[in-house]
Structure formats: C-alpha cells, structure tokens
Coordinates of C-alpha atoms and ligand atoms in Angstrom, one line a residue:
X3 CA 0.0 0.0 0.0
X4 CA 2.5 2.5 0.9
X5 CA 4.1 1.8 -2.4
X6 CA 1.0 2.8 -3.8
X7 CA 1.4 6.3 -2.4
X8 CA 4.7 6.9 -2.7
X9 CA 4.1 6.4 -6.6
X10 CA 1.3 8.3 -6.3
X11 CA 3.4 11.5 -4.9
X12 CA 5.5 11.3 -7.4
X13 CA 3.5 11.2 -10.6
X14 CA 1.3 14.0 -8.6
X15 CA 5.1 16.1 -7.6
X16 CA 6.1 15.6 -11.6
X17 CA 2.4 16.9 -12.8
X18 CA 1.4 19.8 -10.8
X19 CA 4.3 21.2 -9.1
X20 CA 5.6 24.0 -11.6
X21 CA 8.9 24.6 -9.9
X22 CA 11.1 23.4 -12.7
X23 CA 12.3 24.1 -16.2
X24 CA 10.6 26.6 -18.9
X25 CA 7.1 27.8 -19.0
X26 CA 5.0 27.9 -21.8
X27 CA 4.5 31.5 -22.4
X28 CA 0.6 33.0 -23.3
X29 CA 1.8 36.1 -24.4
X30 CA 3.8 36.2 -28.5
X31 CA 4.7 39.4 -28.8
X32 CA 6.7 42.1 -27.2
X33 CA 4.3 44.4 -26.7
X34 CA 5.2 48.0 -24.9
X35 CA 3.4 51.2 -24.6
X36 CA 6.4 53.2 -26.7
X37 CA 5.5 54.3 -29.5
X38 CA 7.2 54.1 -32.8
X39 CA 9.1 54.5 -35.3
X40 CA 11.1 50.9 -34.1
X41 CA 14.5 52.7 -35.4
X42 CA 17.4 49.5 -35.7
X43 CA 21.0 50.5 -35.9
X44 CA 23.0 52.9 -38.2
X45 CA 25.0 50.5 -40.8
X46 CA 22.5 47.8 -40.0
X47 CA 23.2 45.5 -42.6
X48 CA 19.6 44.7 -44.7
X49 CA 19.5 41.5 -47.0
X50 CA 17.8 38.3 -47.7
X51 CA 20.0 34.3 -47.1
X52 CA 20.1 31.7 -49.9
X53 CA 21.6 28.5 -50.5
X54 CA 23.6 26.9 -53.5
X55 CA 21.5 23.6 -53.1
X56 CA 18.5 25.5 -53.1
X57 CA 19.0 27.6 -56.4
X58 CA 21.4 26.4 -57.7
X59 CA 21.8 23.6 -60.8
X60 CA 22.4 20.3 -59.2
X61 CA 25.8 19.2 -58.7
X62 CA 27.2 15.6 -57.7
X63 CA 25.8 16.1 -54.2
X64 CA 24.8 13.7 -51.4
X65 CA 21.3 15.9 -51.9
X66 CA 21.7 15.7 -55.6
X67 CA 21.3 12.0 -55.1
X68 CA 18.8 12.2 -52.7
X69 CA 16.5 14.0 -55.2
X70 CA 17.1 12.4 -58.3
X71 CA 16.4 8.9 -56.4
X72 CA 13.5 10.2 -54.6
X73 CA 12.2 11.6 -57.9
X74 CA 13.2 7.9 -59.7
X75 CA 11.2 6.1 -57.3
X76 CA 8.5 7.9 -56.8
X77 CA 8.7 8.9 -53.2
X78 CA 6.8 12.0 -53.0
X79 CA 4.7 11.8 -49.7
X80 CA 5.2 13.5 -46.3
X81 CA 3.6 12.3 -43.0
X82 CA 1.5 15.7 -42.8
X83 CA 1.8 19.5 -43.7
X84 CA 5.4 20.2 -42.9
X85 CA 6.5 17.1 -41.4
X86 CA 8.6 15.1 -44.0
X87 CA 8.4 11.3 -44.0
X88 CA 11.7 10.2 -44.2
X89 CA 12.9 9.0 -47.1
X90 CA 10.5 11.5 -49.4
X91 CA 10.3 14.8 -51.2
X92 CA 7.2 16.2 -50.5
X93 CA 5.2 16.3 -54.2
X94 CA 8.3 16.3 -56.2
X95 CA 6.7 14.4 -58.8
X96 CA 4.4 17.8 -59.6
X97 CA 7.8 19.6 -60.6
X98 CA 9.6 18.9 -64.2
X99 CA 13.2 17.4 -64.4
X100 CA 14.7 20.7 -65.6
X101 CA 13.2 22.3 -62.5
X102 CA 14.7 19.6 -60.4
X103 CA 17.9 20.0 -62.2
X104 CA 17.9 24.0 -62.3
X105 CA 16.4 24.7 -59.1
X106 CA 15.4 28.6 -59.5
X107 CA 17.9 28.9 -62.7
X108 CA 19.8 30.9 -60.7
X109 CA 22.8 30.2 -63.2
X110 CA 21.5 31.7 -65.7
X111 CA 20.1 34.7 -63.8
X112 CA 22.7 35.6 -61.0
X113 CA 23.3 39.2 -62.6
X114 CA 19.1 40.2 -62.7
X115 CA 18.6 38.5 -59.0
X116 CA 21.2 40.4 -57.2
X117 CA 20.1 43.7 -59.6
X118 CA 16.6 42.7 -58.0
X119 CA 17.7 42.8 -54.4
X120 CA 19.2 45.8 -54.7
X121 CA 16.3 47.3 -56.7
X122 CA 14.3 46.0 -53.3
X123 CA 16.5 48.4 -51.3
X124 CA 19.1 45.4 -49.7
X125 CA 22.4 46.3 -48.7
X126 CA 23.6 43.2 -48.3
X127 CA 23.5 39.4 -49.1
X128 CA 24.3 36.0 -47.7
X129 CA 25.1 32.9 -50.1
X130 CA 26.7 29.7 -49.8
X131 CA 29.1 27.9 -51.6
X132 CA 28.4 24.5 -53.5
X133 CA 31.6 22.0 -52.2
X134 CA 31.0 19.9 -54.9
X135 CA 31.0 22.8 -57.9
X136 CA 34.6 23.7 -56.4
X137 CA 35.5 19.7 -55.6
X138 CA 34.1 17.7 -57.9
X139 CA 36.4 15.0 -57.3
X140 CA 38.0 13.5 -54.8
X141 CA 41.7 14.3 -54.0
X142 CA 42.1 17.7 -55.7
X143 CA 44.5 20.4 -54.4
X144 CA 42.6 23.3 -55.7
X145 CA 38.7 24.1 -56.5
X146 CA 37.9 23.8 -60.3
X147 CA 38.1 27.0 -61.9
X148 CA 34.8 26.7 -63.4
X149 CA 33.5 26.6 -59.7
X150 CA 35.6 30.2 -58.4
X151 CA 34.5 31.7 -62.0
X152 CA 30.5 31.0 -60.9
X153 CA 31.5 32.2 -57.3
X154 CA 33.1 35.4 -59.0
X155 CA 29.9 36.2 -60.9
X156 CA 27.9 35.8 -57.5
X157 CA 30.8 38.4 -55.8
X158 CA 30.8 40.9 -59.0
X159 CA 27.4 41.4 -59.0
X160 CA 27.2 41.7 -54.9
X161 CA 29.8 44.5 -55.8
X162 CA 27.8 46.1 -58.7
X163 CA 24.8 46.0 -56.7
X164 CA 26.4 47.2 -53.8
X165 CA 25.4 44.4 -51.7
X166 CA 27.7 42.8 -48.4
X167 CA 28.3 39.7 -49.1
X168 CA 28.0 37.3 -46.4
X169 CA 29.8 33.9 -47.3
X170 CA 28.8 30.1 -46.2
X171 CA 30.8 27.6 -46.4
X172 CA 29.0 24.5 -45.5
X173 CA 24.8 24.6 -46.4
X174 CA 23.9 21.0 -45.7
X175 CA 25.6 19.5 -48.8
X176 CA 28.2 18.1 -49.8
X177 CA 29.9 16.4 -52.4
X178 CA 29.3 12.7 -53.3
X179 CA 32.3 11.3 -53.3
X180 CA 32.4 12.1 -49.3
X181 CA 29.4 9.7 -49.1
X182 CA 31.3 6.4 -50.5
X183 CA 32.6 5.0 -47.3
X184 CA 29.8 3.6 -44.8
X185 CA 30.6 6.2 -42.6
X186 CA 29.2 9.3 -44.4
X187 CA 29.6 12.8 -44.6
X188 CA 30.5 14.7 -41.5
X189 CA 30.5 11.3 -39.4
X190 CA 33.7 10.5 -41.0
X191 CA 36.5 12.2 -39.7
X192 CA 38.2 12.4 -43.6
X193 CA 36.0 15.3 -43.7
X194 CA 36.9 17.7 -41.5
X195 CA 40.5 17.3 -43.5
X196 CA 38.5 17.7 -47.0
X197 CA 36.3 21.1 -45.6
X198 CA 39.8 22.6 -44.8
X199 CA 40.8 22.1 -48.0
X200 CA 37.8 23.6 -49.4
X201 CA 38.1 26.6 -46.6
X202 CA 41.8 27.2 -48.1
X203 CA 40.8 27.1 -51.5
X204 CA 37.9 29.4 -51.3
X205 CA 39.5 32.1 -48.8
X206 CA 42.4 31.4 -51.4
X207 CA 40.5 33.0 -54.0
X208 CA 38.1 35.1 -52.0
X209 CA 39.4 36.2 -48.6
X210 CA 39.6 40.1 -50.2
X211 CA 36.3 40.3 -51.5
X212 CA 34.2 39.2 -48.5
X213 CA 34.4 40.2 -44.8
X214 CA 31.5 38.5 -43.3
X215 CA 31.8 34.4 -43.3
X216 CA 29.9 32.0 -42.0
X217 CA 31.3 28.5 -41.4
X218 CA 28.5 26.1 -40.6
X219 CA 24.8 26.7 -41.1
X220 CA 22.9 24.9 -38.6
X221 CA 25.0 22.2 -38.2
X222 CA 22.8 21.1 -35.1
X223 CA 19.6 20.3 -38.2
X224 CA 21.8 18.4 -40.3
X225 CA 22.7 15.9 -37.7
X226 CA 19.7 16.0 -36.4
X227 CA 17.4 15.7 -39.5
X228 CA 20.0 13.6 -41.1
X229 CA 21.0 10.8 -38.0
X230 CA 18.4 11.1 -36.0
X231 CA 15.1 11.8 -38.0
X232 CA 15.8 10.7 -41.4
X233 CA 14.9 12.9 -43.5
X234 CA 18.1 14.5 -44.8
X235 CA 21.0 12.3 -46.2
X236 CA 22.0 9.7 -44.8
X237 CA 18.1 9.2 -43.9
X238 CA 19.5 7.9 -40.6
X239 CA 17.2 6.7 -37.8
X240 CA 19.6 6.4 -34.6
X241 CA 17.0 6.4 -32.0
X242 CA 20.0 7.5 -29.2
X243 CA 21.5 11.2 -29.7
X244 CA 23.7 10.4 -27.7
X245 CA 25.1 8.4 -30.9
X246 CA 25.1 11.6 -33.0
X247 CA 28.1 13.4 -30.0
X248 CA 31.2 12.5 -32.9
X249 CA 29.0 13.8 -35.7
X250 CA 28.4 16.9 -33.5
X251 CA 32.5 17.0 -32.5
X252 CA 33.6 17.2 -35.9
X253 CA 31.9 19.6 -36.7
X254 CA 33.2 21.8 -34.1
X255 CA 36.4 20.6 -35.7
X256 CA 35.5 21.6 -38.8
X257 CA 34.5 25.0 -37.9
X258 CA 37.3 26.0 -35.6
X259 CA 40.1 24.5 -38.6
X260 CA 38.4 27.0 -40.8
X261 CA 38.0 30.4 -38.2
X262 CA 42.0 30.0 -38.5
X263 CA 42.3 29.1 -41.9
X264 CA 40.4 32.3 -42.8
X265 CA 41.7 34.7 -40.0
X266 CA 45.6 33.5 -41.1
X267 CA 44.7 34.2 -44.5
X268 CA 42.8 37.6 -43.8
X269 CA 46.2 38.5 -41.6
X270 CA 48.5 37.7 -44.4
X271 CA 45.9 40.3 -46.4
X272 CA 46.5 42.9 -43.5
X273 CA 42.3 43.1 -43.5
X274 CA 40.0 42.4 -40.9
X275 CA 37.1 39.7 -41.2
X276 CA 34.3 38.4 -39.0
X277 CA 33.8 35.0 -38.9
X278 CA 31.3 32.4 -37.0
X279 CA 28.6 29.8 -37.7
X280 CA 24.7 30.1 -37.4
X281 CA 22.4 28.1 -35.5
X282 CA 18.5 27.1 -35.9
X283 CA 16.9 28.2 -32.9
X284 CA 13.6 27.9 -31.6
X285 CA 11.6 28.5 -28.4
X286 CA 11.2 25.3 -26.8
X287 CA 8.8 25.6 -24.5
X288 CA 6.3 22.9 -22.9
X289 CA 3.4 21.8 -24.0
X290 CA 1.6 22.1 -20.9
X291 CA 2.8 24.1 -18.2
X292 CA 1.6 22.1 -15.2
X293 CA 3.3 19.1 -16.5
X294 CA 6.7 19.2 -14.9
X295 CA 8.5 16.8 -17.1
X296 CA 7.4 19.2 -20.0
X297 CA 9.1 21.7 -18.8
X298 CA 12.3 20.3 -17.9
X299 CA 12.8 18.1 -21.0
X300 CA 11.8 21.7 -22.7
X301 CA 15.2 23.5 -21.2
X302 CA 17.3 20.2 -21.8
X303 CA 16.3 19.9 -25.6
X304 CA 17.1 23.6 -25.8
X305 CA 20.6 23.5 -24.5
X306 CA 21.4 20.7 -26.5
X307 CA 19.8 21.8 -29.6
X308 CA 21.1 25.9 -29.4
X309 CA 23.5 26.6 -27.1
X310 CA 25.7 22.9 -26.2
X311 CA 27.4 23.6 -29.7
X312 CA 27.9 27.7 -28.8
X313 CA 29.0 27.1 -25.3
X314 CA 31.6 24.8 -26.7
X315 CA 32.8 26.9 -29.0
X316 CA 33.4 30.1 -26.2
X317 CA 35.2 27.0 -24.3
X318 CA 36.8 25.0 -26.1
X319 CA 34.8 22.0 -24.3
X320 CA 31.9 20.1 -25.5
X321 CA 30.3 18.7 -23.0
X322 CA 26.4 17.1 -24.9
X323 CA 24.0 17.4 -22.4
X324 CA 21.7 14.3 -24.8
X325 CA 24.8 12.1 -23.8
X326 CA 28.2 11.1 -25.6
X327 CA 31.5 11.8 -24.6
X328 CA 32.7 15.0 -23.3
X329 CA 35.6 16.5 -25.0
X330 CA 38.1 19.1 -24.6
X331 CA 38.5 20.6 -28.6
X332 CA 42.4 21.8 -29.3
X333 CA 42.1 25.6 -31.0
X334 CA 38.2 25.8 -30.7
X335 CA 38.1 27.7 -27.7
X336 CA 36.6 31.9 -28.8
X337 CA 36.3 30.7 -32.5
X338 CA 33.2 32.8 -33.2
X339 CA 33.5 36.5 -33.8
X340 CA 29.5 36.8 -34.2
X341 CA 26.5 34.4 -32.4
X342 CA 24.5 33.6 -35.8
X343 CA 21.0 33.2 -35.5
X344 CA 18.1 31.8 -37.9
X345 CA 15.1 31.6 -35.7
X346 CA 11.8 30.3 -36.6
X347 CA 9.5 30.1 -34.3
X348 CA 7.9 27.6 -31.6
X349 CA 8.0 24.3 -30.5
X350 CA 6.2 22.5 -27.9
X351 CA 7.7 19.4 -26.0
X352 CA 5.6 16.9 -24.9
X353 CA 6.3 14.4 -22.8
X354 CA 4.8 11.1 -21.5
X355 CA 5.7 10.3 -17.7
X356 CA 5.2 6.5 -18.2
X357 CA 8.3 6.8 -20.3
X358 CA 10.5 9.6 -19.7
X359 CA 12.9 8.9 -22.3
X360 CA 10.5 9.9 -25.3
X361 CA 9.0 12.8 -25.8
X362 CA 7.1 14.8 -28.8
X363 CA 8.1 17.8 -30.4
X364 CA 4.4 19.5 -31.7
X365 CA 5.2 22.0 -34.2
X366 CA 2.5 24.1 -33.2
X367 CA -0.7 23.5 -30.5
X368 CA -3.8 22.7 -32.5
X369 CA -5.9 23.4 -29.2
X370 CA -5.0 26.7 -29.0
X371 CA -7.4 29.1 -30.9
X372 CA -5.2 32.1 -30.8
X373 CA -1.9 30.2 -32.2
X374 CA -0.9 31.5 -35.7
X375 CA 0.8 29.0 -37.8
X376 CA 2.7 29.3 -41.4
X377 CA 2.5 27.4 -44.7
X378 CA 4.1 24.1 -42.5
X379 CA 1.9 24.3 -39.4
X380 CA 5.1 26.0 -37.9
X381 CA 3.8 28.2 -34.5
X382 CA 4.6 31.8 -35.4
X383 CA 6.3 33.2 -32.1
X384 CA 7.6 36.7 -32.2
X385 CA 8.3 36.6 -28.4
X386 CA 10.7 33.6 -28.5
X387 CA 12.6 35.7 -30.9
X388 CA 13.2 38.8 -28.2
X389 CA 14.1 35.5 -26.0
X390 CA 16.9 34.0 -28.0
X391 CA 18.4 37.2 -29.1
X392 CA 18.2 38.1 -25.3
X393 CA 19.9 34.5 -24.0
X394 CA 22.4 35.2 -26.8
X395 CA 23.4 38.7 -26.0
X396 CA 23.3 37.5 -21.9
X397 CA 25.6 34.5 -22.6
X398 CA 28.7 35.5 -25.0
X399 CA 28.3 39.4 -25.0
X400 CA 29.1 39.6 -28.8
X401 CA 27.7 41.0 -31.9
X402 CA 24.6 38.9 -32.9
X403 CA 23.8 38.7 -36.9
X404 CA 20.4 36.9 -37.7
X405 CA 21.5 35.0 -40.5
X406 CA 17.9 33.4 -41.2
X407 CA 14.2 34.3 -40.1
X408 CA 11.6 34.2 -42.9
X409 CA 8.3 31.6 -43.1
X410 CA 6.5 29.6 -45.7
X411 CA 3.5 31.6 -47.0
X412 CA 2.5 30.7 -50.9
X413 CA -0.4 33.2 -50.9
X414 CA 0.2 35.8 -53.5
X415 CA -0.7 38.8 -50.6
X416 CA 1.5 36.4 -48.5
X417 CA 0.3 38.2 -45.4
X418 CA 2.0 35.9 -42.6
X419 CA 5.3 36.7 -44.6
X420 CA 4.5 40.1 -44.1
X421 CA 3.1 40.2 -40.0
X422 CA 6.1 38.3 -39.3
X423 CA 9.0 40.9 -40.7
X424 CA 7.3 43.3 -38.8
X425 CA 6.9 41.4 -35.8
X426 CA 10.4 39.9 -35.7
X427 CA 12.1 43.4 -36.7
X428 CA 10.3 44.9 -34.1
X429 CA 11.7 42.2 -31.4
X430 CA 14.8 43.1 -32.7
X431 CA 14.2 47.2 -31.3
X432 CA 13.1 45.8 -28.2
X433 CA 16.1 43.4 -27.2
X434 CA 18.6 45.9 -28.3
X435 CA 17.0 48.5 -26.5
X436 CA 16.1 46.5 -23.3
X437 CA 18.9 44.6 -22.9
X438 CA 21.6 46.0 -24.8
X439 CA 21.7 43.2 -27.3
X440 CA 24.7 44.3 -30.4
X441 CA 22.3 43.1 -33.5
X442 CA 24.2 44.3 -36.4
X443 CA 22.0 42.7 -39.4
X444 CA 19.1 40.7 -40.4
X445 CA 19.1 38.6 -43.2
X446 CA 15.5 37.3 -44.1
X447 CA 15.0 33.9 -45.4
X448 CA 15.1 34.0 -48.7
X449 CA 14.9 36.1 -51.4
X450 CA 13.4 34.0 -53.9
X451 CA 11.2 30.7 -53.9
X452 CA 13.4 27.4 -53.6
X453 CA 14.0 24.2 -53.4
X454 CA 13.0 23.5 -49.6
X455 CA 14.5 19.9 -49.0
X456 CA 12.3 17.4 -48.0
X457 CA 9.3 19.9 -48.4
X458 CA 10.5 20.3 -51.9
X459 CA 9.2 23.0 -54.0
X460 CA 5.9 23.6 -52.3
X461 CA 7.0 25.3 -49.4
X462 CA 7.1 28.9 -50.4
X463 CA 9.9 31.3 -48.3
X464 CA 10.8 34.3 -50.9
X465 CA 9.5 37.9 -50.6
X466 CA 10.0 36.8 -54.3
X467 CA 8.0 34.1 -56.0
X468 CA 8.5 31.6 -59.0
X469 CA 6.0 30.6 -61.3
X470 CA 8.0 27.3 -61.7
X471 CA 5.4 26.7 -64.8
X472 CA 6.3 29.8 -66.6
X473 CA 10.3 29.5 -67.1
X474 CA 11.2 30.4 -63.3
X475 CA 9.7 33.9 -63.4
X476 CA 10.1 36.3 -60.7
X477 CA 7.3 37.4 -59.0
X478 CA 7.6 40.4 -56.3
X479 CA 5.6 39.6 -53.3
X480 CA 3.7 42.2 -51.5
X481 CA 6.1 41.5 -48.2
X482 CA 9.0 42.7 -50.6
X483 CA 7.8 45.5 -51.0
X484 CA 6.8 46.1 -47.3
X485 CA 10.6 45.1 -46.7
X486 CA 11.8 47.8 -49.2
X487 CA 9.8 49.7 -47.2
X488 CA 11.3 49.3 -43.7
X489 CA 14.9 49.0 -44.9
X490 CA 14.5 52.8 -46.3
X491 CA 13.0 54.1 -42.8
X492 CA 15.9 51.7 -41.1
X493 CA 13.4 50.1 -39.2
X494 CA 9.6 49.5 -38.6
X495 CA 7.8 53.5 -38.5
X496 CA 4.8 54.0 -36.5
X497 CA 2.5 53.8 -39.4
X498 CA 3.6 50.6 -40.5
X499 CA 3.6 48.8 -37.3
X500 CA -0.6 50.1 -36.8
X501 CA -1.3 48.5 -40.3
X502 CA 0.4 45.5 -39.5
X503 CA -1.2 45.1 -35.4
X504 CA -4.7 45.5 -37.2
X505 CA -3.5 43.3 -39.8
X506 CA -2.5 40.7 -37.1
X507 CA -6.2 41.3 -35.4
X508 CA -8.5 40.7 -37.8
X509 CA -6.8 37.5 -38.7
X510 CA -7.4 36.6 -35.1
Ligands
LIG612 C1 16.6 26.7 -42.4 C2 17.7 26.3 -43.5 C3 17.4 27.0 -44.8 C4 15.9 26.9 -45.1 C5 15.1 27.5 -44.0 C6 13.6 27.6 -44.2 O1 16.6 25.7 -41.4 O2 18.9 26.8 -43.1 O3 18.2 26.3 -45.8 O4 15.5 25.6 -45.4 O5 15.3 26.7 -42.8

C-alpha cells in the first residue's frame, strides 16, 4: 500500500508542481506602450539568405542523389503539412526534371537577382558555396576554376549592386564522393580534412572580396534531420542522440580549422574579417505548463539543440547534455566573432511520464485558438525571438547577426510573410534597447522561392516568388515591397507597425 502512495506522490510532484524548467508563455509578442518608429542601428546590414543547393543547378551532391532517387522512385509523400516522411520529397513528382535539375535557374540569372535585391532596397547578401562545384572529385589540391569563375559572378554582382556579401561555407551538402565510405559525410572524420581544403581554397581566391563568413549553417539540423530523423541524407534513424556526440564534434572541428584558416589568410591580407557559424533556434517551450516533465525536457532539448554547440565553442569543451562523450577541442576555444542566429518560431515538447525517455516535439498547438501558424503548421512566435536574441546577448556578450528568419507563406498577398517581418524586426528594437543586445544585421530567409528539401518545392519562403510553370519567373511579393519599405526608414515607423497590429487582429 504504501508503495502505492509513494508512486502516487511522485506522478502527482512531476504533474502539478511547476517549480522546474521553462514555462509555456501566453503572451507572443513584445508588446510596450512606446511608440514608434522601431528605429534599428546605423549600418544595419539589410538582406535576404540563400543556399547553392536551393538555387542552384544540381551538382554531384549527397542531396543531388537524394533528389534524383526520390524523384526515380516515386517517393513523394510527407507524413502531414510540414513534417517530412523520411525517405520522401514532398510532391516532387508535380515539378519537371529541368526544375529539379535547375532549381530557381539561378545560373543563368545571378546578374538580374542580385540587380533585383538591390532594386528592393538590400544592402547586403548572404550565399553559400556548392563544395561539390569547387570539388568535384575526390583528392584535388585546388577548387575547379569553373567553380571560383561562378562564385566570382555571384561576388561581381554583390559588388555592382552594392550588396555585403555574407559567405557560407558548408549549407547541408556536400559532395558525393564524401558519401562512399559507410561512414558518411561529417561522421567520417576524412571530412573535416577535406572542408579545410575547401576553406583554403575558397579564402584562397576570395578572402579580399568578403568580410563576413559563416562557417556552418545549422550544423545542429543536419545531424539531427539527417542521424536522427531521417529525412536529410543519410536518412538515418539512430533512435539515441547520444550516438550523433562525434558527428556533432567534428563539426566543431571543422568549424574551428576554418575560423584559423580564414583569420591567417585575412592576416596575411593585412584586412579584418568576422567569422562564425549560425544556429537554428527555436523557443522550446512545454506543452503544458503544469506538466513538470514538459518543462524540464523543454530546457534540456534547448541546451542541447542551441547553445551545447555555442557554449563549446566560447570554451573549447563540449560537453552534450543528450549524452556522448565530453571533450576538450584543441584551438576551438573563442572561434566565433559573431552568435548567428536563424530563428523560426515555436515548438512544444511533450512528454509522457510513463516513459520519460520519449518525448514529442508539436510543431505548433492545434488546441489553442489564438496560435498562428505558417504554410508548415510552424507556430509563429515573435516573443521567442526577443528570448533568444536576449539569451544570446546575456551568454557571450558579442555582436549577434540573424543570418535566417523568414516563413512559408504561398499566398500571393502572403500576409504571414508580411506580419512576421514586422513582428520579428520589431523584437529586434526591443532586445537591443532592453537589454543591450549588439544586432548588427538581419538577413531574411530567402529572397526568392526554392527548393526546400524534403518539403520540396511547395514550401514557399521568398518575398519573391517563381512561377516554376512559366520558365522560373520572378514574382515580387507584397512583403518585398513592405521590406523595401522598412529598410529605407531603417526600421519599422509608426504607421507601419498600426497597419500590421490590425492586420494581425483581424486574422485573429
Ligand atoms: C533553415 C535552413 C534553410 C531553409 C530554412 C527555411 O533551417 O537553413 O536552408 O531551409 O530553414
């Protein structure tokens, strides 16, 4: 009997006593009585993120196969609106083979898309770099010169334009031949030699053109999506994450070999260059708030999703809070000049206290009413934005460059796309002027439609849209013009913030 109540105070102590870990927040904006104008920054740097895999034409890429076999076999399906079934490309089969193989035709059309962004009133840009358009092959001592003459292009028109570049190195793929051995890509430790070698051969050739660089782009989804979910290559389903710790460490390896490869060669230039590696955050906060276990599985998943892979690199030791071993890096220690951010919005954890070990991740709450959700059923969370830039800010004190934030929204008025640049620029005011946080730029994601991997092509992202049917043309979206708009007045004004509030009310 007393068993019975001993087990019965506990299950009681884990549900109702909110002592413990995150709350669930009812509020999802910053709201304050100040009026505006939401003024950002002088030299704030304005522009929109891409990604070679996205827009560009395929190359031999471990994503490159991915496609081409999903699109061979038919695998089209996804589990429900935005969450990918593994092994699938949501409706790819709707999309031609040139589209498959061209992507946006970027190729062909890098000269009128950067003209474009700078017509839409950008300053700057961020791009990344194709590995397998500079290293084809295995075992070369130099990118192709096919692969720095495309780069070039993408760098003289930033220049003509009179955009920033900003310049990423790794974007989730990678070449082929890196996925021969049965361990693949970043698992095998051959790669964090290779990405030097690609580091050296692009700062070779580019290290006076661009001063912003970004190493790793949310190296924290492609291990997870890609080990632990399946639905990236290698369409791994590990189960433990503790068995993802190497994948994670070297990557950290990776990224601090190329912070010195590209400060030495930016010394040798006598220039100065910033250089770090962006993460995909989101506010993880429970599901329900009473539910203790919620909560504290909440703050784990956060620290070991955001900040386990950021602390490390102020440290120099990783130390995974999901398990694996902990690890003292050699030369890692202050490798990010920046914190990059891409945020995008909320997730609820949800866990089950007859076994602790599992737990949900709900990409948005369908009993709330009030909850605003995107294209993907993503939770649209302003709030969580002013949260992460403040936890940023609070833990390494350095300037903070958001690097991604942007949603899925294929109407034609695409109206979330445009509630949530205001929202999330006007977060940005509010945590630089609260809490002194040093934002320095915001790069929205993206500046045209693309290729979103295992959503494929029907998840819509750019303030400019394809008509994929009618040879890839460019379609300004209302929000690019509302961007245009805000980039000229440096920030959100007054009268732009009252359309948007109403907008946001009568949409409930
Ligand atoms: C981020 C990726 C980017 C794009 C956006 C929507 O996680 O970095 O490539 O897919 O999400």
């Amino acid at each position: 009997m007393i068993y019975i109540f001993i087990a019965l105070g506990i299950l009681i102590f884990f549900i109702f006593v909110p002592v413990f870990g995150k709350k669930r927040s009812k509020v999802r904006y910053t709201l304050r009585e100040e009026k505006g104008p939401y003024t950002l920054p002088e030299k704030f740097m304005w522009g929109t993120s891409t990604a070679a895999q996205q827009i560009e034409t395929q190359q031999k890429t471990d994503w490159t196969d991915f496609e081409n076999s999903a699109y061979k076999n038919r695998r089209f399906d996804t589990l429900a609106p935005g969450k990918a079934k593994p092994g699938h490309i949501h409706n790819l089969g709707a999309y031609s083979k040139e589209v498959i193989k061209k992507k946006t035709d970027h190729d062909a059309r890098i000269e009128k898309d950067l003209a474009l962004a700078k017509k839409l009133g950008h300053n700057a840009y961020r791009f990344s770099v194709d590995w397998a358009r500079l290293f084809p092959k295995p075992g070369m001592s130099s990118p192709s010169k096919a692969g720095i003459a495309f780069y070039q292009r993408v760098l003289d028109a930033c220049r003509k334009n009179k955009l920033t570049p900003s310049l990423t190195l790794f974007h989730f793929s990678s070449p082929s031949w890196l996925w021969q051995d049965t361990v693949k890509g970043w698992e095998n430790p051959n790669t964090i030699e290779e990405f030097q070698s690609l580091t050296r051969g692009v700062a070779e050739h580019f290290i006076d053109q661009v001063d912003h660089w970004c190493t790793l782009n949310e190296p924290m989804v492609y291990v997870y999506n890609g080990y632990l979910d399946g639905v990236f290559p290698p369409l791994e389903q590990r189960g433990n994450p503790a068995k993802v710790a190497p994948i994670i460490s070297n990557l950290l390896k990776g990224h601090a070999a190329a912070y010195h490869i590209l400060h030495d060669a930016a010394r040798a230039k006598n220039k100065e260059i910033q250089v770090g590696l962006t993460q995909h955050t989101r506010a993880f906060e429970p599901y329900r708030n009473y539910a203790v276990l919620d909560r504290i599985t909440a703050s784990i998943i956060e620290q070991a999703f955001i900040w386990d892979m950021l602390d490390a690199i102020e440290t120099g030791h990783f130390a995974p809070k999901t398990g694996g071993a902990r690890e003292n890096i050699p030369g890692l220690a202050g490798t990010q000049d920046y914190v990059g951010i891409n945020y995008y919005g909320r997730f609820y954890v949800k866990t089950d206290i007859t076994r602790p070990m599992k737990f949900e991740v709900l990409m948005h709450d369908e009993h709330d009413p009030g909850e605003k959700i995107n294209q993907l059923g993503w939770a649209l969370y302003p709030k969580g934005f002013y949260d992460v830039l403040a936890s940023a800010h609070a833990k390494y004190n350095k300037p903070i460059y958001i690097l991604e934030n942007g949603t899925a929204d294929d109407q034609d008025d695409d109206k979330i796309r445009q509630s949530v640049l205001v929202n999330h620029l006007k977060e940005i005011y509010h945590v630089i002027k609260e809490k002194g946080a040093d934002v320095r730029g915001y790069f929205h994601w993206s500046l045209i439609d693309n290729f979103e991997w295992a959503e494929g092509f029907e998840a819509r992202f750019g303030l400019v849209k394809i008509d994929y049917a009618k040879n890839f043309k460019r379609i300004p979206r209302p929000s690019a013009e509302l961007y245009r708009e805000i980039i000229e007045a440096n920030g959100v004004t007054e009268a732009i913030w009252r359309y948007y509030t109403a907008l946001n009310e009568a949409n409930g």
